[in-house]
CSV table of C-alpha atoms in Angstrom, one decimal:
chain,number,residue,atom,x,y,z
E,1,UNK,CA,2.5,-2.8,-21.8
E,2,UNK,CA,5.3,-2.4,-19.1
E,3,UNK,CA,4.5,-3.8,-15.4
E,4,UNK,CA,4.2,-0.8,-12.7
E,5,UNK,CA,6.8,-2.4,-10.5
E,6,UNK,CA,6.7,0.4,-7.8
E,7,UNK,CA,2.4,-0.4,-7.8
E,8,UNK,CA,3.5,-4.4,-7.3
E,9,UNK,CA,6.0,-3.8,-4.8
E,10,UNK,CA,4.1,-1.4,-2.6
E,11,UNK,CA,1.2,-4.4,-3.0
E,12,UNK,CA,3.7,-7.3,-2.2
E,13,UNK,CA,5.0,-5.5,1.6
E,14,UNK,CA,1.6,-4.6,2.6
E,15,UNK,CA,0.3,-8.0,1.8
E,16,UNK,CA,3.4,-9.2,3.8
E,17,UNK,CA,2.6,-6.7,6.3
E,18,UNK,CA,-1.6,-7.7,6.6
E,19,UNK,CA,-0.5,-11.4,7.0
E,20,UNK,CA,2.3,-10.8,9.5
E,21,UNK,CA,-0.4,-9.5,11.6
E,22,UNK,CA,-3.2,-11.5,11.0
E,23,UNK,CA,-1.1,-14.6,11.5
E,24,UNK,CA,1.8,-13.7,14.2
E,25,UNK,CA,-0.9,-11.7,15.6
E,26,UNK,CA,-2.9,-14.8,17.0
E,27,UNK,CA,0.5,-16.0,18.7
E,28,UNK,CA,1.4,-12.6,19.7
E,29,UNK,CA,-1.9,-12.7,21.7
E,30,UNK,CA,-1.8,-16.4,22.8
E,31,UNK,CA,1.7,-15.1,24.8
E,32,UNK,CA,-0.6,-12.2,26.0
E,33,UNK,CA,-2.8,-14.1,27.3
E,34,UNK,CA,-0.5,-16.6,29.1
E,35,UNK,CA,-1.1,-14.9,32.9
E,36,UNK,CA,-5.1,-16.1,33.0
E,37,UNK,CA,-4.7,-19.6,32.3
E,38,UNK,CA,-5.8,-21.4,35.2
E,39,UNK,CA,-2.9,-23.8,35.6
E,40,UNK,CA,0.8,-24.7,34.0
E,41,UNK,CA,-1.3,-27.6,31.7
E,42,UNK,CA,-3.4,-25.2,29.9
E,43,UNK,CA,-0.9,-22.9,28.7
E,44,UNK,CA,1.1,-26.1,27.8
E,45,UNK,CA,-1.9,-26.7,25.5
E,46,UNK,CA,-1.9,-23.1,24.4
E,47,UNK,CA,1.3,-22.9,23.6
E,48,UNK,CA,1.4,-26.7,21.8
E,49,UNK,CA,-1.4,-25.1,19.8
E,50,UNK,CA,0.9,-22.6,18.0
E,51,UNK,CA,4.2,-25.2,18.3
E,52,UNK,CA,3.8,-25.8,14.4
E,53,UNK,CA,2.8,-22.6,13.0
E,54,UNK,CA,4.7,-19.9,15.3
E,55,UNK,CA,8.1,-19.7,13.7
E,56,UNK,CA,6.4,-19.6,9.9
E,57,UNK,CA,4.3,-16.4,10.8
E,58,UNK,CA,7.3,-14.4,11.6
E,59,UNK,CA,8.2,-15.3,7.9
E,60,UNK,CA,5.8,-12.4,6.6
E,61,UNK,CA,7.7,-9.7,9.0
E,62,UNK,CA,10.7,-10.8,7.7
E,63,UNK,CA,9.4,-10.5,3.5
E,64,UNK,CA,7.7,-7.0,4.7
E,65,UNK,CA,10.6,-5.6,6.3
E,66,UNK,CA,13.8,-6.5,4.0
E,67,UNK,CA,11.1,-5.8,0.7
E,68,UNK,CA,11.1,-2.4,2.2
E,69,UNK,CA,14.4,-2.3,2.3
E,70,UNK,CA,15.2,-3.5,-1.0
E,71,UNK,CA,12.3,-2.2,-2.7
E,72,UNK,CA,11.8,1.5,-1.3
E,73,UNK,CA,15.5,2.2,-0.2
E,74,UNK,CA,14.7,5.9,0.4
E,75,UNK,CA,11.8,5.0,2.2
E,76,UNK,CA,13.6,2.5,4.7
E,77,UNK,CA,15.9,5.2,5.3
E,78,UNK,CA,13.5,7.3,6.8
E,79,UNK,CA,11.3,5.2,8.3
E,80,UNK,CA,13.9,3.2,10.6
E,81,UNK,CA,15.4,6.2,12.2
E,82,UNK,CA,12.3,7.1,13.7
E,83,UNK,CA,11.4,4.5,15.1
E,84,UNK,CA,15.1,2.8,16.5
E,85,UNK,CA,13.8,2.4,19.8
E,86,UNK,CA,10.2,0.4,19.1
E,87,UNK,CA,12.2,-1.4,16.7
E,88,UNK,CA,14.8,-2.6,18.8
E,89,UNK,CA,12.1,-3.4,21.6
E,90,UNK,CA,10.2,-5.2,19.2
E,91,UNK,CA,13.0,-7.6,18.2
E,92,UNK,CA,14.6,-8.0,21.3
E,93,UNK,CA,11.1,-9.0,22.6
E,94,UNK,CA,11.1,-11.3,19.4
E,95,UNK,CA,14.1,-12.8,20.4
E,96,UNK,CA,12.9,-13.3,24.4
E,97,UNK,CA,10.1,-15.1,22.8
E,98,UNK,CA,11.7,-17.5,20.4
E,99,UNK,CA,14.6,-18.3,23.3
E,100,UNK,CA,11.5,-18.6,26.2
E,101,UNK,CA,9.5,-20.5,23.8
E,102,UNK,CA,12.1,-23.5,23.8
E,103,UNK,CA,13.2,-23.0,26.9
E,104,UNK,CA,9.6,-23.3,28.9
E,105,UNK,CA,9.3,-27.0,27.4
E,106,UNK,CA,12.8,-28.0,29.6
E,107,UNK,CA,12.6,-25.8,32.3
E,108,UNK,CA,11.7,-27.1,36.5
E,109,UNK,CA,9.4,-25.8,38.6
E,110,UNK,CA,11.3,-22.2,39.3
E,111,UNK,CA,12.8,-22.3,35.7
E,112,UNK,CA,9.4,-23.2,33.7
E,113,UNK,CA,7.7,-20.4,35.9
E,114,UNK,CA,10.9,-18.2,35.2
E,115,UNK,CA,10.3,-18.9,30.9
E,116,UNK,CA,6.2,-18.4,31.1
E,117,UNK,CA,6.3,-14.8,32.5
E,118,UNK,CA,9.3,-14.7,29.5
E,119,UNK,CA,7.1,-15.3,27.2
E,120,UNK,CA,4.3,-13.4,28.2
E,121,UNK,CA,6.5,-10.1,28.6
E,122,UNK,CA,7.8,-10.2,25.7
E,123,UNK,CA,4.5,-11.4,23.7
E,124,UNK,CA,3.3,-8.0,25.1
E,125,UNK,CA,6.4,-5.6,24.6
E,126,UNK,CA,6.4,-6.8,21.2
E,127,UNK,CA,3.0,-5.8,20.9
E,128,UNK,CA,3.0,-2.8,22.5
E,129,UNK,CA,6.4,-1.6,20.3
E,130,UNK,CA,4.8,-2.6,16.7
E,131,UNK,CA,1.6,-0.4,18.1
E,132,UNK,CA,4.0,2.4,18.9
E,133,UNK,CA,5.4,2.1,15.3
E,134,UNK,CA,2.2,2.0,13.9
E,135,UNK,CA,0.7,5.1,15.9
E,136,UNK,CA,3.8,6.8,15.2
E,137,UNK,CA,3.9,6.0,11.5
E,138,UNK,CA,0.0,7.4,11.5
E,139,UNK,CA,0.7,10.7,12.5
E,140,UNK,CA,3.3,11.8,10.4
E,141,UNK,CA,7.6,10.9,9.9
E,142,UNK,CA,9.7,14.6,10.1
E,143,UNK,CA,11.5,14.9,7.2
E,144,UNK,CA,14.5,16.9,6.0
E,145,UNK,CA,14.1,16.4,2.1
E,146,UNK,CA,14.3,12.7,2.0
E,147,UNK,CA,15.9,12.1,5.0
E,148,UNK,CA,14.5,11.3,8.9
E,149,UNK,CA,14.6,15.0,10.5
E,150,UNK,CA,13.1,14.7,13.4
E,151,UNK,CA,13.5,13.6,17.1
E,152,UNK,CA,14.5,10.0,18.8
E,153,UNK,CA,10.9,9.5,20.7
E,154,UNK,CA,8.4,11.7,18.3
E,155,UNK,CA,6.9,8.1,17.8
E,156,UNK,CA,6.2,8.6,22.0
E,157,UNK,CA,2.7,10.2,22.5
E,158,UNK,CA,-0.8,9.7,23.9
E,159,UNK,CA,-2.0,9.1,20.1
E,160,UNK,CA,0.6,6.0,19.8
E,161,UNK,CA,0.0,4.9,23.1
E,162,UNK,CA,-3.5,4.4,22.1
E,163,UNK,CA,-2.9,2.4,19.7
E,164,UNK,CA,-0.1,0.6,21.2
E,165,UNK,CA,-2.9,-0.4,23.5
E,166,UNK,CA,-5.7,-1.2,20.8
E,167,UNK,CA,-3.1,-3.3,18.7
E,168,UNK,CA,-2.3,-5.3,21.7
E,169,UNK,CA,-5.8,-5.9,22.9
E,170,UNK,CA,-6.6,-6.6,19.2
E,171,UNK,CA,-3.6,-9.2,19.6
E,172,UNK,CA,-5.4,-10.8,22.6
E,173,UNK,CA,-8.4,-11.1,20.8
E,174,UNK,CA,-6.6,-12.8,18.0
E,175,UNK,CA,-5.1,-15.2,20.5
E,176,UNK,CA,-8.8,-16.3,22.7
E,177,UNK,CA,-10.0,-17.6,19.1
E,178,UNK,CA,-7.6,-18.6,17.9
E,179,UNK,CA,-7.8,-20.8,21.7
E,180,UNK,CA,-11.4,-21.3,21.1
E,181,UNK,CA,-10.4,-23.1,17.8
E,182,UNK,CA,-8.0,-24.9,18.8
E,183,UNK,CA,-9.3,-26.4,22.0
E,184,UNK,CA,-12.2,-27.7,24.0
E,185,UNK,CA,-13.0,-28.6,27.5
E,186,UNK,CA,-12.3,-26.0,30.1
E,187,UNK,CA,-9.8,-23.8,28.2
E,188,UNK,CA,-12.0,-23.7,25.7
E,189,UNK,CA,-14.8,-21.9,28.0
E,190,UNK,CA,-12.0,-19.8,29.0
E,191,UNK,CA,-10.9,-18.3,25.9
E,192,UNK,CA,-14.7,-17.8,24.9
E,193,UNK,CA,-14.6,-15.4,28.1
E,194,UNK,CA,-11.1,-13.7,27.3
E,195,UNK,CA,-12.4,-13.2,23.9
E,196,UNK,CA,-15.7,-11.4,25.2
E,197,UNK,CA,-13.4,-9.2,27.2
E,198,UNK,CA,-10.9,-8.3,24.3
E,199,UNK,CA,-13.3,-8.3,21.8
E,200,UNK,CA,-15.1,-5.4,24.1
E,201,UNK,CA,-12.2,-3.5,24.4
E,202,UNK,CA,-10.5,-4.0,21.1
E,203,UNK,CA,-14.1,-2.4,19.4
E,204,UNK,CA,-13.8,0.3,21.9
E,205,UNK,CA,-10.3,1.4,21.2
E,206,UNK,CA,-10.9,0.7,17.8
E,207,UNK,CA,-13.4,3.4,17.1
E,208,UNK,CA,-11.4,5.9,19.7
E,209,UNK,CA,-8.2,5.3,17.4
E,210,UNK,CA,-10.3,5.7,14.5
E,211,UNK,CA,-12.0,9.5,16.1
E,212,UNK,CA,-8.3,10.3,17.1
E,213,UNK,CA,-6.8,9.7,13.9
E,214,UNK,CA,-9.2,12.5,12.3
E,215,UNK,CA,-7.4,14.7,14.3
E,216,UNK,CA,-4.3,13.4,14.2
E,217,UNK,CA,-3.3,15.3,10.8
E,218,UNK,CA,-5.1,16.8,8.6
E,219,UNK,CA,-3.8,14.9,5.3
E,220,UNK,CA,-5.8,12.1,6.8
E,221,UNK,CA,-9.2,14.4,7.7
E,222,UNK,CA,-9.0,15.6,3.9
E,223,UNK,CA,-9.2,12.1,2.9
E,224,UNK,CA,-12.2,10.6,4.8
E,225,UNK,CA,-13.6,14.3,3.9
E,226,UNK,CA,-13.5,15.9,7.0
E,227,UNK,CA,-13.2,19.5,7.4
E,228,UNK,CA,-14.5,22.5,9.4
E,229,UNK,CA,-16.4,20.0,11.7
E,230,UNK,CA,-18.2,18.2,9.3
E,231,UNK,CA,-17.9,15.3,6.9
E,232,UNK,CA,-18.2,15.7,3.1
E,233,UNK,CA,-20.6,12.7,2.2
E,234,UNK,CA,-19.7,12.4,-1.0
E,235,UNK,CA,-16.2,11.9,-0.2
E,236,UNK,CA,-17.1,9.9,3.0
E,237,UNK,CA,-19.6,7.3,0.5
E,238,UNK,CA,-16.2,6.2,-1.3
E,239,UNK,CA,-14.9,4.6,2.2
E,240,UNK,CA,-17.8,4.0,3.8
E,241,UNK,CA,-17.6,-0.3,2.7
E,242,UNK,CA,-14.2,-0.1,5.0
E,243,UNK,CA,-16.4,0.6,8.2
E,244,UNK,CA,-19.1,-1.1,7.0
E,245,UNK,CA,-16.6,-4.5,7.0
E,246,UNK,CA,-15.7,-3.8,10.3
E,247,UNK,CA,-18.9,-3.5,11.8
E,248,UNK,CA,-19.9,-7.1,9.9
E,249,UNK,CA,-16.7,-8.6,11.3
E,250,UNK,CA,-17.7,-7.5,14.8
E,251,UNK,CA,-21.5,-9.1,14.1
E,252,UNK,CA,-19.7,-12.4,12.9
E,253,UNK,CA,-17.6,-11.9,16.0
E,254,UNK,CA,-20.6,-11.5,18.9
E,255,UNK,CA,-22.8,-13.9,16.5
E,256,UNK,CA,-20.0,-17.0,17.0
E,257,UNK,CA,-19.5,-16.2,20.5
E,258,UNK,CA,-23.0,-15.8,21.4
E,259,UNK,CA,-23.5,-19.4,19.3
E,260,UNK,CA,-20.3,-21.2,20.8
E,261,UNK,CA,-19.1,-21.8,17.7
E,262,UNK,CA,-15.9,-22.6,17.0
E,263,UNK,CA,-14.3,-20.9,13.8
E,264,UNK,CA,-16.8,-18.1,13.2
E,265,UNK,CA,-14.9,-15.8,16.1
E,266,UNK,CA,-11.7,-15.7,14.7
E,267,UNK,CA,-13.2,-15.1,11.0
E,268,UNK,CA,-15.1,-12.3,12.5
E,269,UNK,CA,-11.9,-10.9,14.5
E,270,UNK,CA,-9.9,-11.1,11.3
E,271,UNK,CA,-12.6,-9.5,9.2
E,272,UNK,CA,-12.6,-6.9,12.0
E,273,UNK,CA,-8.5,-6.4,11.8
E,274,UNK,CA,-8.8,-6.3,7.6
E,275,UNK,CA,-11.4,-3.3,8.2
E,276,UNK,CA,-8.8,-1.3,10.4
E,277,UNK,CA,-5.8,-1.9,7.9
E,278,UNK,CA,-7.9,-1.1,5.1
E,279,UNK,CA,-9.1,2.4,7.2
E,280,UNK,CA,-5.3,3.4,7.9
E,281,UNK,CA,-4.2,2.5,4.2
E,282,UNK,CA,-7.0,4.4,2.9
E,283,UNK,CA,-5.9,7.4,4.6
E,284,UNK,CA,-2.1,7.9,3.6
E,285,UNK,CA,-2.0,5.6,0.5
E,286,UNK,CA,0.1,6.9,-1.8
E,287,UNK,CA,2.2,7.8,0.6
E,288,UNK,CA,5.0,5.1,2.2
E,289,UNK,CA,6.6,7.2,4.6
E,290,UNK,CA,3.6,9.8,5.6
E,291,UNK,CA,3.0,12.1,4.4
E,292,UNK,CA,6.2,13.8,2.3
E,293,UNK,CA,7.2,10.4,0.5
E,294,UNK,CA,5.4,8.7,-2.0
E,295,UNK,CA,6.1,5.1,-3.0
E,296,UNK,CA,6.8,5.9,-6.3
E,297,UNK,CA,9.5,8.7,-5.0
E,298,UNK,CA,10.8,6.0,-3.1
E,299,UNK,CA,11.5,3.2,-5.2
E,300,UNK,CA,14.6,1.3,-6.4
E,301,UNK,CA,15.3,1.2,-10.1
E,302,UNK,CA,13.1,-0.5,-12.5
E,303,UNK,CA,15.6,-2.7,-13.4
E,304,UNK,CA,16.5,-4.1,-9.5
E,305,UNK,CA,12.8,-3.9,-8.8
E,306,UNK,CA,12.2,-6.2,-12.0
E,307,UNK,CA,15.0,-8.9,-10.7
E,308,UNK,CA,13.9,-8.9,-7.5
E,309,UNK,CA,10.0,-9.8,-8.7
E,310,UNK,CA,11.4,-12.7,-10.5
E,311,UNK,CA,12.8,-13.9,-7.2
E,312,UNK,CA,9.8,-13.4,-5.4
E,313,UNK,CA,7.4,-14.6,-8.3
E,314,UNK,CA,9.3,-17.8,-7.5
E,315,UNK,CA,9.6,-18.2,-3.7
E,316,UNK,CA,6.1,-16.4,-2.6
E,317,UNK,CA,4.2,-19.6,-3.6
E,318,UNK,CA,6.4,-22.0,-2.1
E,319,UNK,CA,6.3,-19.7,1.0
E,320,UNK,CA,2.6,-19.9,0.3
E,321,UNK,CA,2.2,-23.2,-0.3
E,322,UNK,CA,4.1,-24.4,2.4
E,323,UNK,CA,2.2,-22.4,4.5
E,324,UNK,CA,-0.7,-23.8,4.2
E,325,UNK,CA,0.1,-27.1,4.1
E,326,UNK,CA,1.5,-26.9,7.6
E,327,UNK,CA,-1.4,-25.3,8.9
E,328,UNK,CA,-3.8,-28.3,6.7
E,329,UNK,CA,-1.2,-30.5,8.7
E,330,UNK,CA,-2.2,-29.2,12.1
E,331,UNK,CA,-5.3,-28.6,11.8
E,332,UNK,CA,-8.1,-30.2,14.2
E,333,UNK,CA,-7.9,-29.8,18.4
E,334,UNK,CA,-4.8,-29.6,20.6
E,335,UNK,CA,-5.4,-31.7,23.4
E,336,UNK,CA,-2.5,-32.3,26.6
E,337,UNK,CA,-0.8,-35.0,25.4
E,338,UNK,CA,0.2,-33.2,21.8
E,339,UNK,CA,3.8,-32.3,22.4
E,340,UNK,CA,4.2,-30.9,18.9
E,341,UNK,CA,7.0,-29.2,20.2
């Protein structure tokens, strides 16, 4: 029996993709949260929290993003004409980061104050330009037979704004646990509250981005098995666990915070993110480039896809394995005098 290399491909980048934003998504929102530290010691011990770890996330961006382009040529094609602009943003605000990041450490008085609101801006424009993609990527890529056909900001509306905003208050919420975890003493009470706050408004414009995207084309109404108004519940039953994951993510979520624990919030947060990739997947799976392009009408040759797996059958577990040694490494509190960086 022959491997379906297009099924294990498609697979391998949106694992990549899932991890990329369960794990840059904590630092992503560590940056975000930068402004309501209370002094320049506590975001030293924020930002010595995600010293180890911060450079490795961006690993999975990179595996999701040239697998795409090696894997699904036709689809890469597409997809990065329409969204030039967010993606730009988003790397330049990658870039802002990494250069901030190492620069904050040496920085005086004016120049440390100079690389903080550095970091910050471009922890949020980052996030801001990956929700854009994302929006824009839900509701639908113009095309011209295979190719990107249609205009420079169609990824610009109050749809992707919405969830430009949900992705980066999801971000934030990713970063106060991941605070709460790593941290104790007065921080620590501190990101408990900025994770009541996000975790508020990340549910919020979770469900509102979930009501919108019903409407946002109807290729995704037909598959949650809405029409004419009302749902089809047969249809509806065979997604229903996706919700159903969020809303026990969310209880594991309020049920940590409300307990002061430490690790259940950010278990419940990332059960709560796993529930909204699942929901988006769900409604334009098969489709890579939504919703003219399949991932099978997209894929490289069997043969390059096949040479390429062996590569990656070798350098995904040392990727993996290194991964979580480092974070095995690190684990435990971050207290002032850390310095990891």
């Amino acid at each position: 029996m022959s491997l379906d290399l297009p099924l294990i491909w498609a697979v391998i980048i949106a694992t990549a993709v899932l991890l990329y934003v369960l794990l840059d998504g904590f630092d992503l929102g560590v940056g975000i949260l930068f402004p309501f530290a209370a002094s320049p010691a506590d975001r030293d011990v924020m930002m010595d929290s995600i010293a180890p770890v911060w450079d490795g996330n961006e690993t999975w961006l990179v595996l999701g993003g040239g697998g795409l382009f090696a894997a699904f040529p036709l689809a890469y094609a597409a997809i990065m004409p329409a969204f030039y602009i967010p993606v730009i943003l988003m790397l330049l605000a990658l870039i802002l980061r990494g250069v901030a990041f190492e620069f904050r450490l040496r920085g005086r008085r004016r120049g440390k104050a100079f690389w903080t609101a550095a970091f910050a801006g471009g922890s949020l424009v980052c996030a801001l330009a990956q929700g854009f993609i994302l929006g824009g990527f839900i509701q639908g890529i113009t095309l011209d037979g295979v190719a990107f056909g249609g205009q420079p900001f169609d990824w610009l509306t109050p749809y992707t704004l919405l969830v430009a905003v949900g992705l980066a208050a999801g971000y934030a919420l990713l970063g106060a646990c991941w605070v709460i975890l790593k941290t104790k003493d007065e921080l620590h009470g501190a990101a408990r509250r900025w994770a009541w706050i996000a975790a508020i408004l990340t549910a919020a414009l979770l469900a509102a981005v979930s009501v919108a995207t019903l409407f946002i084309h109807p290729a995704v109404a037909a598959r949650w098995g809405y029409a004419g108004g009302g749902f089809d519940l047969g249809r509806l039953a065979l997604l229903l666990p996706i919700p159903i994951l969020g809303l026990i993510g969310l209880g594991v979520l309020v049920a940590g915070l409300r307990r002061r624990s430490h690790g259940w919030p950010i278990i419940g947060a990332y059960m709560l993110f796993l529930s909204g990739y699942l929901g988006l997947a769900a409604g334009f799976f098969p489709n890579i480039v939504p919703y003219g392009m399949t991932f099978r009408q997209a894929a490289n040759a069997d043969n390059a896809l096949g040479l390429m797996l062996v590569g990656v059958a070798i350098l995904l577990p040392v990727i993996i394995g290194y991964t979580l040694w480092v974070y095995w490494l690190f684990r435990g509190k971050v207290t002032a005098d850390a310095g990891y960086h």
